[in-house]
């Protein structure tokens, strides 16, 4: 069986007279593009079509020997297997458009797989994308949109060109489009673009092939060509040519008869448009009785037909350029193409410009050079899309330059290729995608915002493109906009439910949100969908390590490294796990090697610094060397300074941490992490510094609030900024107005407006800020903890309880919240819940439950007389 789509467009000249002696055929200028794809690049997804290429070759042989046209080899293009990329098919088909004139004849013959989804119907080229999901066709890489082909056909037949469209193919449920794609496929094929159309079967049927037909052919192709040669010519009429009615009757009868014992009988489909030119009764081939008799003898005796070589390349550019003394330049052009130097200085582009600007070279030769150059550009661009979809791109290749080069090549392609008219929106969408995604490694907020704007433009043009939604989530990661990222990834999964990359990216988001169970679920699903996707294994290792399962962490790291021994993240985790086993020197050697893999990343030097801080805390010079190395890895990256500031913050070196945070701020004033870091360090300075009388300096707290305020003004989805602002505003509500600084006074109404608070008080805005943080991420334990505590402090015990209960469902809840929950339930008189959490505290040796404090706690007074409560509280006497 084969899933093939073959389009041939044939429009034929009118003959005068009826008898053989009277027929004087007027032979039009005839051209053909013949495509045969037996083997696909993604062979795991597309079954091999054993005889598709041979069918294409057989049609070529017929065209060359046809009594009607005997097309010269220079008028025929053939594309077989690896040559038959979508860029090549599009480009070569469109290249005929300018050549064709009134009365000419064009054949387009395609034999290969076909598929469809709700978006459209497609001929699948050799470089068809990963077929794990039907939406992978949306990027137009490796596929030929039949609607686009029909638009081109309309343009061609408007010029009164005769056109034949032959499709030796079928569209079954085996491929990604599934059953629902059949209707769309059928509708696309049946669009009347002014052509004669032959299709091998209905859209929900197989096109059968096997050795019983022509020693290895498809049943449709075999009988179609035999019919054209003469077997379809009826002996009952007076003429000696094969017309449309004769051919369709002959082929349909033969194919149906020879497939009637198959699971699904094959029924060829035929159509002859009279929309533009009446041609349904004109000859398709002039029959030579001698050749017809010879064919019958061959079929009867299974003789070899003696076919000629079935390969043609249209105009021979090399020979033509040799006549003009330009073959050397053309050879250099092809050499650079094969080296992958397509654009830029000393590239194929340089040679191309010299060739097409040379006045001595004829226009038709320049058009052939243009076509070849565009094919290679298109192939490279499509390869970028396909590698993105199948996850085969190794991390070392995944760079800004990779996407910028793709963008630049596509821009050159758009400027030179006449295929631009086919799918302008999708081509432009891919341009925006490449440009936008090129910012994914940037640490500057302005760059990331620019990248996201490009991706938004891409989505406006191609709103069902899963890979664009995935790219948008990738660029948004630095902002920690969890719900927005999940929304994008949900769209990516919705439009491409079989694509594993957005599934694993969802696992990343869930894990960082604290939704551990969801993270494990989506990560497992991603591995199941694509067992060779390395990022899924490195994430799994990270999650297992955090859960304390080091054996599993090692297993998944080794699995990732077995797929790519130099994958940066996998190698980093191998070194990290080695360090955690106490093998510090061995780990340092590995981190040094990691730094050579990508010197622009600072985390390898950062890991060595942390090891040395533990092993050699007194060796200040060594520590400073690695601190400087971290900065030197990328002096424009504010995150390097933020990292060092965080290290110093953890060592309670607040002033020094402040210096590094300010250095980061000088590099990128929009970096939210820097603003949050400055807010935190000023909080600590407020806590630890006082005036000469020991009073806390409110200016530090006021400055802390200023930076937290900046964070939410710049980014209204910044949960941590709302959390800290809410916390500080509520804290200040316990002071009189003299304790509130100038920045706080100015920010309060601004924050209130963003939160929709009408009664503007520190208390109200503070509580609203904490609620907003929880709304943005209810899985962050800090958000539920702070909100629950404030509501308890406000004596809103019933309102506080849901937040504490939600908090206890999270990974690693804070111990103090169990005590707060006991207090709230005590105030509500819920003895059972009080006893339950007292028992939880006993079982976990919760240090916040102190016997003397529990007995004197005024909030527990309503339940202290209960015997069960008293008995449980006594058991805390042994706690220290």
mmCIF file of N, CA and C in Angstrom, residues 22 31 57 93 98 119 143 152 159 165 235 276 396 492 527 552 578 589 620 729 763 829 832:
data_model
loop_
_atom_site.group_PDB
_atom_site.id
_atom_site.type_symbol
_atom_site.label_atom_id
_atom_site.label_comp_id
_atom_site.label_asym_id
_atom_site.label_seq_id
_atom_site.Cartn_x
_atom_site.Cartn_y
_atom_site.Cartn_z
ATOM 1 N N UNK A 22 -6.694 11.812 -41.370
ATOM 2 C CA UNK A 22 -6.987 13.244 -41.304
ATOM 3 C C UNK A 22 -6.301 13.931 -40.122
ATOM 4 N N UNK A 31 5.901 20.932 -21.084
ATOM 5 C CA UNK A 31 6.838 20.917 -19.960
ATOM 6 C C UNK A 31 6.307 19.955 -18.910
ATOM 7 N N UNK A 57 9.654 7.521 -12.627
ATOM 8 C CA UNK A 57 10.557 7.235 -13.745
ATOM 9 C C UNK A 57 9.786 6.703 -14.957
ATOM 10 N N UNK A 93 8.237 23.967 -9.550
ATOM 11 C CA UNK A 93 6.894 24.111 -10.112
ATOM 12 C C UNK A 93 6.615 25.566 -10.467
ATOM 13 N N UNK A 98 6.724 31.608 -15.503
ATOM 14 C CA UNK A 98 7.153 32.649 -16.434
ATOM 15 C C UNK A 98 7.446 32.105 -17.835
ATOM 16 N N UNK A 119 -6.417 22.348 9.096
ATOM 17 C CA UNK A 119 -5.804 23.531 8.512
ATOM 18 C C UNK A 119 -5.696 23.450 7.003
ATOM 19 N N UNK A 143 6.356 20.312 3.439
ATOM 20 C CA UNK A 143 5.039 19.981 2.887
ATOM 21 C C UNK A 143 4.676 20.975 1.792
ATOM 22 N N UNK A 152 -1.642 28.448 -7.708
ATOM 23 C CA UNK A 152 -0.687 28.553 -8.813
ATOM 24 C C UNK A 152 -1.309 28.029 -10.100
ATOM 25 N N UNK A 159 -3.638 31.952 -18.072
ATOM 26 C CA UNK A 159 -2.851 32.299 -19.263
ATOM 27 C C UNK A 159 -3.217 31.398 -20.447
ATOM 28 N N UNK A 165 -3.082 17.403 -14.126
ATOM 29 C CA UNK A 165 -2.773 17.188 -12.722
ATOM 30 C C UNK A 165 -3.025 15.723 -12.415
ATOM 31 N N UNK A 235 -11.428 0.777 -30.121
ATOM 32 C CA UNK A 235 -11.441 0.386 -31.536
ATOM 33 C C UNK A 235 -12.775 0.716 -32.193
ATOM 34 N N UNK A 276 -12.305 27.153 -17.956
ATOM 35 C CA UNK A 276 -11.559 28.148 -18.723
ATOM 36 C C UNK A 276 -11.382 27.753 -20.179
ATOM 37 N N UNK A 396 24.404 22.413 22.051
ATOM 38 C CA UNK A 396 25.530 23.220 21.606
ATOM 39 C C UNK A 396 25.202 23.986 20.325
ATOM 40 N N UNK A 492 0.115 25.400 22.646
ATOM 41 C CA UNK A 492 1.038 24.569 21.864
ATOM 42 C C UNK A 492 0.608 23.108 21.912
ATOM 43 N N UNK A 527 8.802 12.133 27.876
ATOM 44 C CA UNK A 527 9.758 11.060 27.583
ATOM 45 C C UNK A 527 9.093 9.958 26.774
ATOM 46 N N UNK A 552 18.069 7.702 41.190
ATOM 47 C CA UNK A 552 17.284 8.007 39.991
ATOM 48 C C UNK A 552 17.854 9.211 39.255
ATOM 49 N N UNK A 578 28.298 14.667 41.262
ATOM 50 C CA UNK A 578 29.626 14.248 41.719
ATOM 51 C C UNK A 578 30.045 15.077 42.923
ATOM 52 N N UNK A 589 37.111 19.460 38.227
ATOM 53 C CA UNK A 589 37.677 19.144 36.909
ATOM 54 C C UNK A 589 36.578 19.105 35.861
ATOM 55 N N UNK A 620 40.981 33.923 50.313
ATOM 56 C CA UNK A 620 40.236 35.023 49.714
ATOM 57 C C UNK A 620 40.648 35.256 48.267
ATOM 58 N N UNK A 729 3.735 46.635 53.281
ATOM 59 C CA UNK A 729 2.634 47.568 53.534
ATOM 60 C C UNK A 729 1.851 47.146 54.775
ATOM 61 N N UNK A 763 -2.955 48.943 55.209
ATOM 62 C CA UNK A 763 -3.519 47.623 55.528
ATOM 63 C C UNK A 763 -4.245 47.038 54.322
ATOM 64 N N UNK A 829 -13.403 26.729 67.151
ATOM 65 C CA UNK A 829 -13.970 25.675 67.983
ATOM 66 C C UNK A 829 -13.957 24.299 67.346
ATOM 67 N N UNK A 832 -11.641 18.634 66.431
ATOM 68 C CA UNK A 832 -11.079 17.541 65.623
ATOM 69 C C UNK A 832 -9.884 18.006 64.803
#
